[in-house]
Coordinates of C-alpha atoms in Angstrom, one line a residue:
M1 CA 10.6 -29.7 -7.2
K2 CA 10.2 -29.2 -3.4
D3 CA 11.3 -25.6 -3.7
R4 CA 9.0 -24.9 -6.6
I5 CA 6.0 -26.4 -4.7
L6 CA 6.9 -24.3 -1.7
S7 CA 6.9 -21.2 -3.8
Q8 CA 3.7 -22.1 -5.4
L9 CA 2.1 -22.4 -2.0
A10 CA 2.0 -18.7 -2.6
L11 CA -1.7 -19.1 -3.4
L12 CA -2.3 -21.5 -0.5
L13 CA -4.6 -19.4 1.6
T14 CA -5.3 -16.4 -0.6
F15 CA -8.7 -17.9 -1.5
I16 CA -9.6 -19.7 1.7
V17 CA -13.3 -19.3 2.5
L18 CA -13.8 -19.6 6.3
L19 CA -17.0 -20.3 8.0
G20 CA -16.1 -18.1 10.9
S21 CA -13.2 -16.1 12.4
S22 CA -12.3 -14.2 15.5
G23 CA -12.5 -10.6 14.6
G24 CA -9.8 -8.2 15.8
Q25 CA -10.4 -4.8 17.4
L26 CA -8.1 -1.8 16.8
I27 CA -7.0 -0.5 20.1
P28 CA -6.3 3.2 20.6
R29 CA -2.8 3.9 21.6
K30 CA -1.5 6.1 24.4
T31 CA 0.8 9.1 23.4
D32 CA 4.2 9.5 25.0
K33 CA 4.9 12.5 27.3
P34 CA 8.2 14.3 27.8
E35 CA 10.2 12.2 30.2
Y36 CA 10.8 14.4 33.2
R37 CA 12.6 12.1 35.6
D38 CA 14.6 12.3 38.9
F39 CA 18.3 12.9 38.4
T40 CA 20.4 12.1 41.5
S41 CA 23.8 13.6 42.1
S42 CA 26.8 11.6 43.3
G43 CA 26.2 13.3 46.7
G44 CA 22.6 12.0 46.9
K45 CA 20.7 15.2 46.0
T46 CA 17.7 14.8 43.5
I47 CA 16.2 17.1 41.0
K48 CA 13.3 16.5 38.5
A49 CA 14.3 17.5 35.0
L50 CA 14.2 16.7 31.3
L51 CA 17.4 15.8 29.4
I52 CA 17.5 18.0 26.3
D53 CA 21.1 17.8 25.1
K54 CA 24.5 16.4 25.8
T55 CA 28.2 16.6 24.8
E56 CA 31.1 14.3 25.5
D57 CA 31.5 15.9 29.0
T58 CA 28.3 17.7 29.9
L59 CA 24.5 17.4 29.8
T60 CA 21.8 20.0 29.6
L61 CA 18.7 19.6 31.7
K62 CA 15.4 21.5 31.4
L63 CA 13.7 22.1 34.7
P64 CA 9.9 22.2 35.3
N65 CA 10.0 26.0 35.6
G66 CA 11.5 26.3 32.1
N67 CA 15.1 27.1 33.2
T68 CA 18.1 25.0 32.0
A69 CA 21.1 23.7 33.9
I70 CA 24.4 22.3 32.5
L71 CA 26.1 19.6 34.5
S72 CA 29.2 17.5 34.1
Y73 CA 28.7 13.7 34.0
E74 CA 30.8 13.0 37.1
K75 CA 28.3 15.0 39.3
L76 CA 25.6 12.3 38.5
S77 CA 25.1 8.9 40.1
K78 CA 26.4 5.9 38.2
E79 CA 22.8 5.0 37.3
D80 CA 22.1 8.4 35.8
Q81 CA 25.4 8.5 34.0
E82 CA 24.3 5.2 32.3
Y83 CA 20.9 6.8 31.4
V84 CA 22.6 9.8 29.8
K85 CA 25.0 7.6 27.9
E86 CA 22.1 5.7 26.3
W87 CA 20.0 8.8 25.7
D88 CA 19.5 9.8 22.0
K89 CA 18.6 13.4 21.2
E90 CA 16.9 12.6 17.9
K91 CA 14.6 10.0 19.6
A92 CA 13.9 12.4 22.5
L93 CA 13.0 15.2 20.1
F94 CA 10.7 12.8 18.2
L95 CA 8.8 11.9 21.3
T96 CA 8.5 15.4 22.6
Q97 CA 8.0 17.3 19.3
C98 CA 6.9 14.9 16.5
K99 CA 4.7 12.4 18.3
T100 CA 1.5 13.7 16.6
L101 CA 2.8 12.8 13.2
T102 CA 1.1 9.7 11.7
I103 CA 2.9 6.8 10.3
R104 CA 1.7 8.0 6.9
E105 CA 3.2 11.4 7.4
L106 CA 6.5 10.0 8.7
L107 CA 6.9 7.7 5.7
E108 CA 5.8 10.3 3.1
I109 CA 8.4 12.7 4.6
R110 CA 10.9 10.0 3.9
G111 CA 10.0 10.0 0.3
Y112 CA 7.5 7.0 0.2
E113 CA 4.6 7.2 -2.2
S114 CA 1.4 5.9 -0.4
F115 CA -1.8 4.2 -1.5
Q116 CA -4.9 3.7 0.5
F117 CA -6.0 0.1 0.5
I118 CA -9.5 -1.3 0.7
I119 CA -10.2 -4.2 3.1
K120 CA -12.7 -6.7 1.9
G121 CA -13.2 -9.4 4.5
N122 CA -9.6 -9.4 5.7
H123 CA -8.0 -9.2 2.3
I124 CA -6.4 -5.9 1.2
F125 CA -6.7 -4.4 -2.3
V126 CA -5.2 -1.4 -4.1
E127 CA -6.0 0.3 -7.4
G128 CA -3.4 0.4 -10.2
E129 CA -2.9 -0.3 -13.8
L130 CA -2.3 -3.5 -15.8
N131 CA -0.9 -2.8 -19.2
G132 CA -2.3 0.8 -19.0
N133 CA -5.8 -0.3 -17.9
K134 CA -7.3 0.4 -14.6
S135 CA -7.1 -2.7 -12.4
Q136 CA -7.5 -3.9 -8.8
F137 CA -4.7 -5.9 -7.1
M138 CA -4.7 -8.0 -4.0
I139 CA -1.6 -7.5 -1.8
D140 CA -0.4 -10.9 -0.8
T141 CA 2.9 -11.3 1.1
G142 CA 2.3 -15.0 1.1
A143 CA 2.5 -15.2 -2.7
G144 CA 6.0 -15.8 -3.8
S145 CA 5.4 -14.1 -7.1
T146 CA 2.8 -12.0 -8.8
V147 CA 0.0 -14.0 -10.5
L148 CA -2.6 -12.7 -13.0
H149 CA -6.2 -13.8 -13.4
I150 CA -6.2 -15.3 -16.9
E151 CA -9.4 -13.5 -18.1
A152 CA -8.1 -10.1 -16.9
A153 CA -4.7 -10.7 -18.6
K154 CA -6.4 -11.4 -21.9
E155 CA -8.9 -8.5 -21.7
K156 CA -6.1 -6.1 -20.9
G157 CA -3.8 -7.0 -23.8
C158 CA -1.2 -9.3 -22.2
K159 CA 0.0 -12.2 -24.4
V160 CA -1.2 -15.4 -22.7
G161 CA 0.5 -18.7 -23.6
P162 CA -0.9 -22.2 -23.5
L163 CA -2.0 -23.7 -20.1
D164 CA 1.1 -26.0 -19.8
Q165 CA 2.3 -24.8 -16.4
K166 CA 1.1 -25.7 -12.9
I167 CA 0.5 -23.8 -9.7
F168 CA -0.3 -25.4 -6.4
G169 CA -2.9 -24.4 -3.9
I170 CA -4.8 -25.6 -0.9
G171 CA -6.9 -28.0 -3.0
G172 CA -4.2 -29.4 -5.3
E173 CA -2.8 -28.2 -8.6
A174 CA -4.3 -26.0 -11.3
P175 CA -3.2 -25.2 -14.8
A176 CA -1.4 -21.9 -15.5
A177 CA 0.0 -20.1 -18.5
L178 CA 3.2 -18.1 -19.1
T179 CA 2.1 -14.6 -19.8
E180 CA 4.0 -11.6 -21.3
V181 CA 3.1 -8.5 -19.2
P182 CA 4.2 -5.2 -20.7
E183 CA 3.6 -3.3 -17.4
I184 CA 2.1 -3.3 -13.9
R185 CA 2.0 0.1 -12.3
L186 CA 1.0 1.7 -9.0
G187 CA 1.9 5.4 -9.2
Q188 CA 5.6 5.6 -9.6
A189 CA 6.1 1.9 -8.7
F190 CA 6.1 -0.4 -11.7
I191 CA 7.5 -3.5 -13.3
K192 CA 7.9 -3.8 -17.1
D193 CA 8.3 -6.6 -19.6
Q194 CA 7.8 -9.4 -17.2
V195 CA 6.8 -13.0 -17.9
L196 CA 4.4 -14.1 -15.2
L197 CA 2.0 -16.9 -14.6
A198 CA -1.8 -16.5 -15.2
A199 CA -4.5 -18.9 -14.0
D200 CA -8.2 -19.0 -13.5
M201 CA -8.0 -18.0 -9.8
F202 CA -11.8 -18.1 -9.2
K203 CA -12.7 -21.4 -10.9
D204 CA -12.7 -23.6 -7.8
I205 CA -14.3 -21.3 -5.4
P206 CA -18.1 -21.6 -5.1
G207 CA -19.8 -18.2 -5.6
A208 CA -16.5 -16.4 -6.0
R209 CA -16.7 -12.8 -7.4
K210 CA -14.1 -12.0 -10.0
N211 CA -13.4 -8.7 -8.3
Y212 CA -9.7 -8.2 -8.8
D213 CA -7.3 -8.8 -11.7
A214 CA -4.0 -10.0 -10.1
I215 CA -2.2 -10.8 -6.9
L216 CA 0.8 -8.6 -6.2
G217 CA 3.2 -11.0 -4.6
A218 CA 6.3 -10.8 -2.4
E219 CA 8.8 -10.2 -5.2
F220 CA 7.0 -7.0 -6.1
M221 CA 6.8 -5.9 -2.5
S222 CA 10.5 -6.6 -2.0
K223 CA 11.6 -4.8 -5.1
M224 CA 9.6 -1.7 -4.3
R225 CA 10.8 -1.6 -0.7
A226 CA 7.1 -1.8 0.4
V227 CA 5.8 -0.9 3.8
I228 CA 2.3 -2.2 4.7
S229 CA 0.6 -0.6 7.6
Y230 CA -2.7 -2.0 8.9
K231 CA -3.2 0.9 11.3
E232 CA -3.0 3.5 8.5
G233 CA -4.8 1.3 5.9
R234 CA -2.0 2.1 3.5
I235 CA 0.8 0.6 1.5
F236 CA 3.9 2.6 0.8
F237 CA 6.6 2.2 -2.0
R238 CA 10.1 3.6 -2.5
P239 CA 10.9 2.5 -6.1
D240 CA 13.7 5.0 -6.3
L241 CA 15.7 2.9 -3.9
I242 CA 15.8 -0.2 -6.2
G243 CA 19.4 -1.5 -6.1
N244 CA 20.6 1.2 -3.7
N245 CA 20.4 0.0 -0.1
D246 CA 22.9 2.6 1.1
E247 CA 21.0 5.7 0.1
I248 CA 19.9 8.0 2.9
E249 CA 16.1 7.8 3.1
V250 CA 15.6 11.5 4.1
P251 CA 17.7 14.0 2.1
E252 CA 18.9 17.0 4.0
A253 CA 16.4 19.8 3.9
P254 CA 17.6 23.3 3.0
E255 CA 16.7 26.0 5.5
Y256 CA 15.0 28.1 2.7
R257 CA 13.1 27.1 -0.4
F258 CA 11.6 28.9 -3.4
F259 CA 7.9 29.7 -3.2
K260 CA 6.3 30.6 -6.6
T261 CA 3.0 32.5 -7.2
K262 CA 0.5 32.2 -10.0
D263 CA 1.5 35.7 -11.2
R264 CA 5.1 34.4 -11.6
K265 CA 6.7 36.0 -8.5
T266 CA 9.3 34.0 -6.6
Y267 CA 10.2 34.3 -2.9
K268 CA 13.0 32.4 -1.1
G269 CA 11.8 31.8 2.4
K270 CA 10.6 29.4 5.1
I271 CA 7.2 29.0 6.6
S272 CA 7.0 30.4 10.2
K273 CA 3.2 30.3 10.5
K274 CA 0.1 29.3 8.6
N275 CA -3.6 29.4 8.9
A276 CA -6.5 28.2 6.7
T277 CA -6.0 31.0 4.1
S278 CA -2.5 32.4 4.3
I279 CA 1.2 31.7 5.3
E280 CA 3.8 33.8 6.9
L281 CA 7.2 33.5 5.3
G282 CA 10.5 34.4 6.8
I283 CA 12.4 35.8 3.8
E284 CA 16.1 35.0 3.5
G285 CA 18.2 38.1 4.5
Q286 CA 15.2 40.1 5.8
K287 CA 14.0 40.6 9.3
K288 CA 10.4 41.3 8.4
N289 CA 8.1 38.4 7.5
L290 CA 5.9 38.3 4.4
T291 CA 2.3 37.2 4.5
L292 CA 1.0 35.5 1.3
P293 CA -2.5 34.1 0.6
I294 CA -2.3 30.4 -0.1
G295 CA -4.5 30.8 -3.1
R296 CA -1.8 32.9 -4.8
L297 CA 0.7 30.1 -4.8
T298 CA 1.2 27.6 -7.6
D299 CA -0.6 24.2 -7.2
E300 CA 2.7 22.5 -6.3
D301 CA 3.4 25.1 -3.5
Q302 CA -0.1 24.9 -2.3
K303 CA 0.3 21.2 -1.7
Y304 CA 3.6 21.8 0.1
V305 CA 1.9 24.3 2.4
T306 CA -1.0 22.0 3.0
D307 CA 1.4 19.2 4.1
W308 CA 3.6 21.5 6.1
S309 CA 3.5 21.5 9.9
P310 CA 6.0 22.5 12.7
Q311 CA 6.3 18.9 13.6
R312 CA 7.3 17.9 10.0
E313 CA 9.8 20.7 10.0
I314 CA 11.4 19.5 13.2
F315 CA 11.5 15.9 12.0
L316 CA 13.2 16.9 8.7
R317 CA 15.8 19.1 10.4
Q318 CA 16.5 17.3 13.6
C319 CA 15.3 13.7 13.4
R320 CA 16.1 12.7 9.9
G321 CA 18.7 10.1 11.1
L322 CA 16.0 8.0 12.6
T323 CA 15.2 4.8 10.7
V324 CA 11.7 3.4 10.1
K325 CA 12.5 0.8 12.8
D326 CA 13.4 3.6 15.3
I327 CA 10.2 5.5 14.6
L328 CA 8.0 2.4 15.0
E329 CA 9.7 1.2 18.2
L330 CA 9.3 4.7 19.7
R331 CA 5.6 4.3 19.0
K332 CA 5.7 1.2 21.2
Y333 CA 5.8 -1.3 18.3
Q334 CA 7.7 -4.5 18.9
S335 CA 10.0 -5.5 16.0
F336 CA 10.8 -8.9 14.6
E337 CA 13.5 -9.5 12.0
Y338 CA 12.0 -11.9 9.5
K339 CA 13.6 -14.8 7.8
R340 CA 13.2 -15.5 4.1
M341 CA 12.6 -18.8 2.2
G342 CA 12.5 -17.8 -1.4
N343 CA 10.3 -14.7 -1.4
H344 CA 8.3 -15.8 1.6
I345 CA 8.8 -14.2 5.0
F346 CA 8.8 -15.9 8.4
V347 CA 8.8 -14.8 12.1
D348 CA 9.5 -16.9 15.2
G349 CA 6.8 -17.4 17.8
T350 CA 5.1 -20.1 19.8
L351 CA 2.1 -22.3 19.5
N352 CA 0.9 -23.5 22.9
K353 CA 4.4 -22.9 24.2
K354 CA 6.0 -24.9 21.3
D355 CA 8.5 -22.9 19.3
T356 CA 6.9 -22.3 15.9
L357 CA 7.9 -20.6 12.7
F358 CA 5.0 -18.5 11.2
M359 CA 4.7 -17.5 7.6
I360 CA 3.5 -13.8 7.4
D361 CA 0.7 -13.8 4.9
T362 CA -1.5 -10.7 4.2
G363 CA -3.4 -12.9 1.7
A364 CA -4.6 -15.3 4.3
F365 CA -8.1 -14.4 5.5
S366 CA -7.3 -15.9 8.9
T367 CA -4.5 -17.5 10.8
V368 CA -4.3 -21.2 9.9
L369 CA -2.3 -24.0 11.5
D370 CA -0.7 -27.1 10.1
A371 CA -2.8 -30.0 11.5
K372 CA 0.2 -32.2 12.4
W373 CA 2.1 -29.3 14.0
A374 CA -1.0 -28.3 16.0
K375 CA -1.4 -31.8 17.3
D376 CA 2.3 -32.0 18.3
A377 CA 1.9 -28.7 20.1
G378 CA -1.0 -30.1 22.2
C379 CA -3.8 -28.2 20.6
Q380 CA -7.2 -29.9 20.4
V381 CA -7.7 -30.7 16.7
G382 CA -11.2 -31.8 15.8
P383 CA -12.4 -34.0 12.9
M384 CA -11.6 -32.9 9.3
D385 CA -15.3 -32.0 8.7
Q386 CA -14.8 -28.4 7.6
T387 CA -14.0 -27.4 4.0
V388 CA -11.7 -24.7 2.6
Y389 CA -11.5 -23.6 -1.0
G390 CA -8.7 -22.3 -3.1
V391 CA -6.6 -22.9 -6.2
G392 CA -6.9 -26.5 -7.2
G393 CA -10.3 -27.1 -5.5
K394 CA -11.2 -27.8 -2.0
A395 CA -9.5 -29.4 1.0
P396 CA -10.6 -30.7 4.4
A397 CA -10.0 -28.7 7.6
A398 CA -10.5 -29.1 11.3
I399 CA -11.7 -26.7 14.0
T400 CA -8.9 -26.4 16.4
Q401 CA -8.9 -25.1 20.0
V402 CA -5.7 -23.1 20.6
P403 CA -4.8 -22.3 24.2
S404 CA -2.2 -19.8 23.3
L405 CA -0.3 -18.4 20.3
T406 CA 2.5 -15.8 20.9
M407 CA 4.8 -13.6 18.8
G408 CA 7.0 -11.7 21.2
K409 CA 4.7 -9.8 23.6
A410 CA 1.7 -10.3 21.3
K411 CA -0.4 -13.0 22.8
F412 CA -3.6 -14.6 21.5
E413 CA -5.4 -16.9 24.0
N414 CA -8.2 -19.4 23.8
R415 CA -8.8 -19.0 20.1
Q416 CA -10.6 -21.2 17.7
L417 CA -8.7 -21.6 14.4
L418 CA -8.7 -24.0 11.4
S419 CA -6.0 -26.6 10.9
I420 CA -5.3 -28.1 7.5
D421 CA -2.5 -30.1 5.9
L422 CA -0.3 -27.2 4.8
F423 CA 2.2 -29.6 3.1
K424 CA 0.0 -32.1 1.3
Q425 CA 1.5 -31.1 -2.0
L426 CA 5.0 -32.2 -0.8
G427 CA 3.9 -35.8 -0.5
E428 CA 6.4 -38.3 0.7
A429 CA 9.3 -36.1 -0.5
G430 CA 8.2 -33.4 1.9
G431 CA 10.4 -34.4 4.9
A432 CA 10.5 -32.0 7.8
R433 CA 7.8 -29.4 7.8
P434 CA 9.5 -26.0 7.3
Y435 CA 7.0 -24.0 9.4
G436 CA 4.0 -24.7 11.6
A437 CA 1.4 -22.0 10.8
I438 CA 0.4 -19.1 8.7
F439 CA 0.0 -15.8 10.6
G440 CA -3.0 -14.3 8.7
A441 CA -4.7 -10.9 8.3
D442 CA -7.0 -11.4 11.3
F443 CA -4.1 -11.2 13.8
M444 CA -2.3 -8.6 11.8
R445 CA -5.3 -6.3 11.9
E446 CA -5.7 -7.0 15.6
T447 CA -2.1 -6.0 16.4
D448 CA -1.9 -3.0 13.9
A449 CA 0.9 -4.8 12.0
V450 CA 3.5 -3.0 9.9
I451 CA 5.7 -5.0 7.4
T452 CA 8.8 -3.3 6.1
Y453 CA 10.7 -4.9 3.2
R454 CA 13.6 -2.5 3.2
E455 CA 14.4 -3.2 6.9
K456 CA 13.3 -6.8 6.7
K457 CA 11.1 -6.5 9.8
V458 CA 7.6 -7.1 11.0
F459 CA 6.2 -4.8 13.7
L460 CA 3.3 -5.5 16.1
Q461 CA 1.6 -3.5 18.8
P462 CA 0.9 -6.1 21.4
D463 CA -1.1 -4.2 24.0

């Protein structure tokens, strides 16, 4: 019973209506520059150079004047030998040649399908289809499973059973119905022939607008290898990787590809240059390049040309071994491996210097503390004179002064948050509280969070 209640806390903060929140500000990031550094020889002489390649015995340096020098390891100081040992060519190429690529471009190169999401308040929504009908879905990593709004399920042809099930939310329990769902689809990502729960998700929220049809929960995100990027305002899926964790994310790119024109001519070549109206192709086996108007190409090849850039080409050919984790950490994100309880994901941090486990919840409008945990951590918890609303009705909450909340290098100081009894539904059988707070969409927007289900990590930009 305890496990079931914990999973049904999926809806815990999805519908919370807060009287106020501390808004986050997106901070522009600095770009990385080629790392020209001082290399010192074993004899004490120093040169400024950029490391561009290495073998088992030698390294190749690029000097500021453009010349190159090849040295053996033993000619370097011990400190520089260690630097060369740790140096990674793919990462260096990425920083010097591919740094202008956006997270969206990098993920789409790796075969992810992307969808722009809409932010309303702090909640994120995407367009898709429910049983072949256009629908809007809330993305909620705090929801253990996907849940339908019962009216939408009926309107869109799903078979809804009797209200003999229960779901639990912030205000208590609410009736739910087992529902046969033929299909939920976002582009190429879909689930078919599922039995899910449906409930009246807006019944207990005063003035609530029925402006979405379902919550896409953590089981959908995990199955589709989702990546959620607040900085990009997009969610990405790789449904082709279902059941295949060992597949290489970026297939090896052939040097030449076939370009087809609308008048049915075919050229095997590679793009060497492009402008707004034409491309210059290097044709296989020929020394002279061919210029083609972009408008002559088929629609598929026009899209390829539009997406093409020298940086993408370098990434595909020379940096394809980098993982999503590598790419984000090179962009100064700090990574956290998350823990799972059921379908929920958790990351370690601190609340007022007390070690605290946080649930990562995109469906939570704001970060919320468990009242007992907040008191134990020394936060100033006010009277329970505030009200939050959600599934099952309303619940009391307290304005709480938080001196500090940290997750790695991300630090939030002197914030005013709400505290509630997160585990009221566990009753006397609840025992130890499994986590102390919910890390909500407010702080995720502030730190440009990225959540990756394939690599089981959360990334934050703390500065």
